[in-house]
Short mmCIF file of N, CA and C in Angstrom, two decimals:
data_model
loop_
_atom_site.label_atom_id
_atom_site.label_comp_id
_atom_site.label_asym_id
_atom_site.label_seq_id
_atom_site.Cartn_x
_atom_site.Cartn_y
_atom_site.Cartn_z
N MET A 16 -10.91 -14.97 -24.50
CA MET A 16 -10.84 -13.31 -24.84
C MET A 16 -10.02 -13.03 -23.86
N GLY A 17 -9.44 -11.86 -24.31
CA GLY A 17 -8.50 -11.31 -23.77
C GLY A 17 -9.03 -9.84 -22.90
N ALA A 18 -8.46 -8.91 -22.37
CA ALA A 18 -8.92 -7.95 -21.17
C ALA A 18 -9.40 -6.61 -21.94
N GLY A 19 -8.01 -6.16 -22.74
CA GLY A 19 -7.71 -5.61 -23.72
C GLY A 19 -7.51 -3.58 -22.87
N GLY A 20 -7.92 -2.73 -23.84
CA GLY A 20 -7.47 -1.94 -23.11
C GLY A 20 -6.46 -0.71 -23.03
N TRP A 21 -5.07 -1.75 -22.98
CA TRP A 21 -4.12 -1.31 -23.44
C TRP A 21 -3.04 -1.15 -24.65
N GLN A 22 -2.57 0.37 -24.20
CA GLN A 22 -2.24 1.13 -25.79
C GLN A 22 -0.83 0.45 -26.18
N TRP A 23 -0.04 1.04 -27.45
CA TRP A 23 1.02 1.11 -28.12
C TRP A 23 1.96 1.41 -26.70
N ASN A 24 1.64 2.66 -26.05
CA ASN A 24 2.59 3.53 -25.74
C ASN A 24 2.91 2.39 -24.14
N ASP A 25 1.72 2.05 -23.44
CA ASP A 25 1.75 0.92 -22.50
C ASP A 25 3.11 0.42 -22.18
N ALA A 26 2.94 -0.85 -23.49
CA ALA A 26 3.94 -1.41 -23.62
C ALA A 26 4.77 -1.14 -23.95
N TRP A 27 5.30 -0.11 -25.05
CA TRP A 27 6.64 0.48 -25.14
C TRP A 27 7.21 0.94 -23.33
N ILE A 28 6.92 1.69 -22.65
CA ILE A 28 7.30 2.02 -21.35
C ILE A 28 7.60 0.76 -20.54
N PHE A 29 6.66 -0.25 -20.70
CA PHE A 29 7.00 -1.59 -20.27
C PHE A 29 8.04 -2.37 -20.53
N VAL A 30 8.40 -2.26 -21.78
CA VAL A 30 9.88 -2.73 -22.18
C VAL A 30 10.67 -2.18 -21.86
N SER A 31 10.87 -0.89 -22.09
CA SER A 31 11.72 -0.01 -21.69
C SER A 31 12.00 0.02 -20.12
N ALA A 32 11.29 -0.29 -19.37
CA ALA A 32 11.18 -0.71 -17.69
C ALA A 32 11.99 -2.07 -17.69
N VAL A 33 11.89 -2.98 -18.55
CA VAL A 33 12.32 -3.81 -18.25
C VAL A 33 13.73 -4.03 -18.77
N ILE A 34 13.81 -3.67 -19.96
CA ILE A 34 15.07 -3.23 -20.23
C ILE A 34 16.32 -2.40 -19.29
N ALA A 35 15.65 -1.38 -19.13
CA ALA A 35 16.20 -0.72 -18.33
C ALA A 35 16.58 -0.98 -16.78
N GLU A 36 15.54 -1.51 -16.14
CA GLU A 36 15.86 -2.26 -14.70
C GLU A 36 16.99 -3.61 -15.45
N ARG A 37 17.31 -3.84 -15.78
CA ARG A 37 17.92 -5.61 -16.35
C ARG A 37 19.36 -4.68 -16.68
N LEU A 38 19.46 -3.83 -16.79
CA LEU A 38 21.02 -3.45 -17.05
C LEU A 38 21.03 -2.50 -15.95
N GLU A 39 20.27 -2.07 -15.25
CA GLU A 39 20.77 -1.33 -14.21
C GLU A 39 21.27 -2.65 -13.33
N ARG A 40 20.50 -3.58 -13.26
CA ARG A 40 20.73 -4.84 -12.45
C ARG A 40 22.54 -5.34 -12.76
N ASP A 41 22.80 -5.36 -13.69
CA ASP A 41 24.06 -5.62 -14.24
C ASP A 41 24.98 -4.84 -13.73
N ARG A 42 24.96 -3.50 -13.95
CA ARG A 42 25.98 -2.67 -13.12
C ARG A 42 26.08 -3.16 -11.95
N ALA A 43 24.87 -2.75 -11.14
CA ALA A 43 25.06 -3.04 -9.76
C ALA A 43 25.58 -4.52 -9.52
N MET A 44 25.72 -5.56 -9.84
CA MET A 44 25.90 -6.60 -9.71
C MET A 44 27.65 -6.50 -9.69
N HIS A 45 27.94 -5.72 -10.72
CA HIS A 45 29.31 -5.69 -11.37
C HIS A 45 30.59 -4.81 -10.39
N ALA A 46 29.52 -4.03 -9.88
CA ALA A 46 29.77 -3.02 -8.87
C ALA A 46 30.08 -3.63 -7.09
N ALA A 47 28.56 -4.55 -7.25
CA ALA A 47 28.92 -5.01 -5.88
C ALA A 47 28.08 -4.06 -5.01
N LEU A 48 27.27 -3.62 -6.03
CA LEU A 48 25.98 -2.15 -5.76
C LEU A 48 24.28 -2.95 -4.88
N PRO A 49 23.77 -2.30 -4.23
CA PRO A 49 22.46 -2.76 -4.03
C PRO A 49 21.91 -2.49 -5.36
N VAL A 50 20.90 -3.63 -5.92
CA VAL A 50 19.53 -3.47 -6.87
C VAL A 50 18.64 -2.98 -6.58
N THR A 51 18.46 -1.28 -7.07
CA THR A 51 17.21 -0.53 -6.60
C THR A 51 16.31 0.02 -7.75
N GLY A 52 16.29 -0.99 -8.66
CA GLY A 52 15.56 -0.43 -9.68
C GLY A 52 16.30 0.52 -11.19
N ALA A 53 15.38 0.90 -11.85
CA ALA A 53 16.11 1.81 -12.78
C ALA A 53 14.94 3.00 -12.76
N SER A 54 16.19 4.02 -12.72
CA SER A 54 15.86 5.04 -12.54
C SER A 54 14.92 5.55 -13.91
N LEU A 55 14.18 7.01 -13.89
CA LEU A 55 13.06 7.46 -14.84
C LEU A 55 14.56 8.02 -16.01
N ALA A 56 15.61 8.27 -15.75
CA ALA A 56 16.61 8.19 -16.68
C ALA A 56 17.00 7.08 -17.67
N ASP A 57 17.35 5.97 -17.00
CA ASP A 57 17.08 5.00 -17.44
C ASP A 57 16.39 4.41 -18.47
N VAL A 58 15.06 4.33 -17.84
CA VAL A 58 13.48 4.12 -18.68
C VAL A 58 13.55 5.11 -20.01
N LEU A 59 13.99 6.68 -19.75
CA LEU A 59 13.91 6.73 -21.09
C LEU A 59 15.01 6.74 -21.81
N ALA A 60 16.34 6.55 -21.66
CA ALA A 60 17.26 5.72 -22.65
C ALA A 60 16.61 4.68 -23.35
N ALA A 61 15.85 4.09 -22.72
CA ALA A 61 16.07 2.37 -23.04
C ALA A 61 15.09 2.78 -24.06
N ALA A 62 13.44 3.66 -23.98
CA ALA A 62 12.38 4.10 -24.27
C ALA A 62 13.25 4.73 -26.03
N ASP A 63 14.37 5.51 -25.79
CA ASP A 63 14.58 6.19 -26.93
C ASP A 63 15.72 4.78 -27.95
N PHE A 64 16.14 4.36 -27.15
CA PHE A 64 16.57 2.88 -27.77
C PHE A 64 16.12 2.16 -28.80
N LEU A 65 14.43 1.99 -27.95
CA LEU A 65 13.57 0.90 -28.47
C LEU A 65 13.35 1.34 -29.86
N HIS A 66 12.62 3.04 -29.96
CA HIS A 66 11.59 4.10 -30.63
C HIS A 66 12.08 5.04 -30.90
N HIS A 67 13.43 5.33 -31.01
CA HIS A 67 14.40 6.96 -31.30
C HIS A 67 13.73 7.77 -30.84
N SER A 68 13.15 7.71 -29.78
CA SER A 68 12.18 9.12 -29.39
C SER A 68 11.84 8.97 -27.51
N VAL A 69 12.14 9.97 -26.99
CA VAL A 69 11.77 9.63 -25.59
C VAL A 69 10.29 10.26 -25.15
N PRO A 70 9.68 9.50 -24.01
CA PRO A 70 8.55 9.99 -23.97
C PRO A 70 8.19 11.16 -23.53
N SER A 71 6.55 11.35 -24.25
CA SER A 71 7.01 12.71 -23.23
C SER A 71 6.32 12.36 -21.75
N ARG A 72 6.34 14.13 -20.95
CA ARG A 72 5.96 13.38 -19.38
C ARG A 72 4.40 12.73 -19.07
N PRO A 73 3.35 13.54 -20.19
CA PRO A 73 1.79 12.82 -20.04
C PRO A 73 1.94 11.45 -20.28
N GLU A 74 3.16 10.99 -21.68
CA GLU A 74 3.12 9.91 -22.07
C GLU A 74 3.59 8.73 -21.11
N LEU A 75 4.84 9.34 -20.75
CA LEU A 75 5.14 8.44 -19.61
C LEU A 75 4.47 8.32 -18.09
N GLU A 76 3.67 9.53 -17.95
CA GLU A 76 2.73 9.51 -16.55
C GLU A 76 1.69 8.31 -16.82
N GLU A 77 1.00 8.63 -17.66
CA GLU A 77 0.31 7.91 -18.02
C GLU A 77 0.31 6.63 -17.61
N SER A 78 1.20 5.71 -18.74
CA SER A 78 1.38 4.40 -19.06
C SER A 78 2.29 3.85 -17.46
N VAL A 79 3.07 4.51 -17.21
CA VAL A 79 3.53 3.87 -15.54
C VAL A 79 2.46 3.95 -14.36
N ARG A 80 1.33 4.68 -14.71
CA ARG A 80 -0.27 4.45 -13.63
C ARG A 80 -0.36 3.62 -14.09
N ARG A 81 -1.18 3.48 -15.46
CA ARG A 81 -1.53 2.00 -15.96
C ARG A 81 -1.30 0.75 -15.60
N LEU A 82 0.16 0.48 -15.67
CA LEU A 82 1.44 -0.29 -15.48
C LEU A 82 1.44 -0.14 -13.95
N ALA A 83 1.50 0.38 -12.93
CA ALA A 83 1.67 0.51 -11.67
C ALA A 83 0.35 -0.49 -10.81
N GLY A 84 -0.55 0.59 -12.13
CA GLY A 84 -2.16 0.38 -11.75
C GLY A 84 -2.51 -1.33 -11.62
N ALA A 85 -2.12 -1.74 -12.25
CA ALA A 85 -1.99 -3.15 -12.79
C ALA A 85 -1.28 -4.24 -12.23
N GLY A 86 -0.35 -4.02 -11.29
CA GLY A 86 0.69 -4.39 -10.48
C GLY A 86 1.76 -5.58 -11.00
N LEU A 87 2.14 -4.34 -13.06
CA LEU A 87 3.28 -4.96 -13.37
C LEU A 87 4.51 -3.85 -13.26
N ILE A 88 4.50 -3.14 -12.68
CA ILE A 88 5.88 -2.23 -12.06
C ILE A 88 5.46 -1.77 -10.79
N MET A 89 6.54 -1.16 -10.34
CA MET A 89 6.00 -0.87 -9.02
C MET A 89 6.91 0.43 -9.05
N VAL A 90 6.61 1.88 -8.93
CA VAL A 90 7.23 3.18 -8.74
C VAL A 90 7.30 3.79 -7.50
N GLU A 91 8.52 3.92 -6.93
CA GLU A 91 8.54 5.01 -5.88
C GLU A 91 9.45 5.96 -6.19
N ASP A 92 8.98 7.38 -5.84
CA ASP A 92 9.60 8.56 -6.36
C ASP A 92 10.01 8.33 -7.91
N ASP A 93 11.35 8.46 -8.66
CA ASP A 93 12.12 8.17 -9.82
C ASP A 93 12.51 6.75 -10.32
N ILE A 94 12.13 6.27 -9.63
CA ILE A 94 12.78 4.71 -9.57
C ILE A 94 11.51 3.79 -10.14
N ILE A 95 12.16 2.65 -10.84
CA ILE A 95 11.05 2.01 -11.71
C ILE A 95 11.60 0.57 -11.25
N GLU A 96 10.46 0.08 -10.98
CA GLU A 96 11.09 -1.88 -11.00
C GLU A 96 9.61 -2.42 -11.52
N VAL A 97 10.25 -3.69 -11.82
CA VAL A 97 9.22 -4.44 -12.62
C VAL A 97 8.87 -5.49 -11.61
N ALA A 98 7.72 -5.58 -11.16
CA ALA A 98 6.90 -6.50 -9.90
C ALA A 98 6.94 -8.06 -10.39
N PRO A 99 6.84 -8.52 -9.37
CA PRO A 99 7.01 -10.18 -9.74
C PRO A 99 5.60 -10.60 -11.00
N ALA A 100 4.70 -9.67 -10.99
CA ALA A 100 3.34 -10.31 -11.98
C ALA A 100 4.37 -9.63 -13.50
N GLY A 101 5.13 -8.44 -13.26
CA GLY A 101 5.92 -7.77 -14.73
C GLY A 101 6.01 -9.07 -15.39
N GLU A 102 7.30 -9.38 -14.40
CA GLU A 102 8.60 -10.55 -14.90
C GLU A 102 7.94 -11.67 -15.58
N GLN A 103 6.95 -12.29 -14.87
CA GLN A 103 6.19 -13.25 -15.26
C GLN A 103 5.44 -13.16 -16.46
N LEU A 104 4.96 -11.88 -16.91
CA LEU A 104 4.70 -11.48 -18.21
C LEU A 104 6.05 -11.34 -19.10
N TRP A 105 6.91 -10.90 -18.71
CA TRP A 105 7.73 -10.65 -19.68
C TRP A 105 8.62 -12.33 -19.76
N ARG A 106 8.57 -13.49 -18.61
CA ARG A 106 9.21 -14.36 -18.84
C ARG A 106 8.19 -14.96 -19.90
N THR A 107 7.12 -14.93 -19.84
CA THR A 107 6.43 -15.82 -20.72
C THR A 107 5.62 -15.28 -21.75
N ARG A 108 6.57 -14.49 -22.58
CA ARG A 108 6.17 -13.92 -24.14
C ARG A 108 6.26 -14.67 -24.74
N PRO A 109 5.76 -14.54 -26.37
CA PRO A 109 6.44 -15.36 -26.99
C PRO A 109 7.50 -14.62 -27.91
N PHE A 110 8.76 -15.09 -27.84
CA PHE A 110 10.04 -14.68 -28.20
C PHE A 110 9.95 -13.94 -29.30
N SER A 111 10.08 -12.55 -29.57
CA SER A 111 10.11 -11.90 -31.06
C SER A 111 11.33 -10.85 -31.47
N GLY A 112 12.19 -11.34 -30.08
CA GLY A 112 13.38 -9.78 -30.30
C GLY A 112 12.55 -8.84 -30.14
N LEU A 113 14.36 -7.95 -30.15
CA LEU A 113 13.45 -6.28 -29.40
C LEU A 113 12.76 -5.98 -30.48
N SER A 114 12.84 -6.05 -32.02
CA SER A 114 12.16 -5.46 -32.91
C SER A 114 11.08 -5.56 -33.11
N SER A 115 10.50 -6.65 -32.70
CA SER A 115 8.37 -6.55 -32.35
C SER A 115 8.61 -6.58 -30.64
N ALA A 116 9.05 -6.76 -30.25
CA ALA A 116 9.00 -6.95 -28.79
C ALA A 116 7.71 -5.91 -28.08
N VAL A 117 7.88 -4.52 -28.65
CA VAL A 117 6.83 -3.98 -28.15
C VAL A 117 4.77 -4.01 -28.78
N MET A 118 5.06 -4.36 -29.93
CA MET A 118 3.68 -4.73 -30.48
C MET A 118 3.47 -6.53 -29.61
N THR A 119 4.62 -7.29 -29.44
CA THR A 119 4.00 -8.34 -28.60
C THR A 119 3.31 -8.52 -27.54
N LEU A 120 4.26 -7.65 -26.81
CA LEU A 120 4.02 -7.38 -25.40
C LEU A 120 2.62 -6.61 -25.50
N GLN A 121 1.89 -5.68 -26.41
CA GLN A 121 0.99 -4.94 -26.07
C GLN A 121 0.18 -6.39 -26.47
N ALA A 122 0.26 -7.15 -27.39
CA ALA A 122 -0.76 -8.10 -27.17
C ALA A 122 -0.96 -8.56 -26.20
N GLN A 123 0.59 -9.54 -25.80
CA GLN A 123 0.21 -9.91 -24.10
C GLN A 123 -0.54 -9.43 -23.23
N LEU A 124 -0.21 -8.03 -23.45
CA LEU A 124 -0.75 -7.38 -22.08
C LEU A 124 -2.24 -7.20 -22.23
N ASN A 125 -3.01 -7.35 -23.42
CA ASN A 125 -4.40 -7.23 -23.78
C ASN A 125 -5.06 -8.51 -23.38
N ARG A 126 -4.30 -9.94 -23.52
CA ARG A 126 -4.93 -11.27 -23.30
C ARG A 126 -4.74 -11.16 -21.88
N ALA A 127 -3.64 -10.93 -21.21
CA ALA A 127 -3.51 -10.93 -20.03
C ALA A 127 -4.27 -10.27 -18.88
N THR A 128 -4.23 -9.32 -19.18
CA THR A 128 -4.69 -8.15 -17.95
C THR A 128 -5.24 -6.84 -18.33
N THR A 129 -6.27 -5.85 -17.84
CA THR A 129 -6.81 -4.78 -17.98
C THR A 129 -5.76 -3.42 -16.80
N PRO A 130 -6.00 -2.25 -17.94
CA PRO A 130 -4.81 -1.31 -17.22
C PRO A 130 -5.66 -1.02 -15.48
N GLY A 131 -4.74 -0.54 -14.60
CA GLY A 131 -5.19 -0.27 -13.84
C GLY A 131 -4.63 0.90 -13.49
N GLU A 132 -4.94 1.79 -12.39
CA GLU A 132 -4.70 3.10 -12.23
C GLU A 132 -4.18 3.56 -10.77
N SER A 133 -3.19 3.82 -10.87
CA SER A 133 -2.48 4.29 -9.85
C SER A 133 -2.65 5.91 -9.74
N ASP A 134 -2.35 6.03 -8.25
CA ASP A 134 -2.01 7.37 -8.26
C ASP A 134 -0.77 8.64 -8.16
N TRP A 135 0.32 7.67 -8.88
CA TRP A 135 1.67 8.35 -8.88
C TRP A 135 1.60 9.00 -10.31
N ALA A 136 2.15 10.22 -9.58
CA ALA A 136 2.23 11.82 -10.63
C ALA A 136 4.17 12.02 -10.64
N LEU A 137 3.44 12.48 -12.16
CA LEU A 137 5.34 12.70 -12.62
C LEU A 137 5.28 14.56 -12.74
N ASP A 138 6.05 15.02 -11.78
CA ASP A 138 5.64 16.79 -11.87
C ASP A 138 6.57 17.18 -13.23
N GLU A 139 6.74 17.89 -13.71
CA GLU A 139 7.43 19.00 -14.70
C GLU A 139 8.76 18.53 -14.02
N ARG A 140 9.11 19.17 -13.01
CA ARG A 140 10.82 19.10 -12.76
C ARG A 140 11.48 17.76 -12.57
N THR A 141 11.01 17.30 -11.99
CA THR A 141 11.05 15.58 -11.69
C THR A 141 11.51 14.91 -13.56
N TYR A 142 10.45 14.86 -14.28
CA TYR A 142 10.54 14.72 -15.52
C TYR A 142 11.87 15.44 -16.63
N ASN A 143 11.91 16.59 -16.29
CA ASN A 143 13.01 17.58 -16.99
C ASN A 143 14.77 17.22 -16.31
N THR A 144 14.45 16.65 -15.23
CA THR A 144 15.74 16.73 -14.53
C THR A 144 16.12 14.85 -15.41
N ALA A 145 15.35 13.98 -15.58
CA ALA A 145 15.54 12.87 -15.87
C ALA A 145 16.04 13.23 -17.12
N VAL A 146 15.03 13.73 -17.84
CA VAL A 146 15.93 14.73 -19.69
C VAL A 146 17.01 14.76 -19.70
N ARG A 147 16.93 15.98 -18.78
CA ARG A 147 19.11 16.47 -18.57
C ARG A 147 19.48 15.33 -18.37
N GLU A 148 19.38 14.30 -17.64
CA GLU A 148 20.21 13.19 -16.92
C GLU A 148 20.60 12.77 -17.99
N TYR A 149 19.62 12.07 -19.36
CA TYR A 149 19.53 11.46 -20.19
C TYR A 149 20.51 11.97 -20.96
N SER A 150 20.59 13.30 -21.23
CA SER A 150 20.74 13.96 -22.42
C SER A 150 22.15 14.23 -22.17
N LEU A 151 22.82 14.23 -20.71
CA LEU A 151 24.24 14.31 -20.40
C LEU A 151 24.58 13.02 -20.94
N ARG A 152 24.01 12.17 -20.53
CA ARG A 152 24.66 10.73 -20.83
C ARG A 152 25.13 9.97 -22.22
N LEU A 153 24.14 10.92 -23.44
CA LEU A 153 24.13 10.68 -24.34
C LEU A 153 25.28 11.81 -24.87
N ALA A 154 25.57 12.91 -24.27
CA ALA A 154 26.62 14.09 -25.10
C ALA A 154 27.53 13.28 -24.24
N ASP A 155 28.23 12.56 -22.75
CA ASP A 155 29.19 12.07 -22.61
C ASP A 155 29.62 10.76 -23.60
N GLY A 156 28.51 10.24 -24.54
CA GLY A 156 29.10 8.50 -24.92
C GLY A 156 28.63 7.68 -24.22
N ARG A 157 27.64 8.07 -23.05
CA ARG A 157 27.71 6.58 -22.43
C ARG A 157 26.19 5.93 -22.58
#
């Protein structure tokens, strides 16, 4: 039996972080830049792509804290990276395509581990800056 306790939002944010980090990694490699993880704006863009909505500050903060506390992602300031344990979880998931990736990942999370708790906090200003950056990208067609 699995550990349980993971919410749909946790899986949504995790899948968004994976997508955002992979896109950022591809951009960095093509520009010969170092890979540094995905910004909060990148994660918001991926979340909007997956669910046609942007997570609220409390939703994002809670899920990131739970995922980071479980060792699945690493977060520093407003940069999120998928940790080795998160990469392993992603690589070993049952393949289901993006349309059902969040539900598949929630089930996998509940079988694999329990949520953790980190002390990372997302202040209103940082969140609003990320939302504004993402909004500007949308307006520019990026």
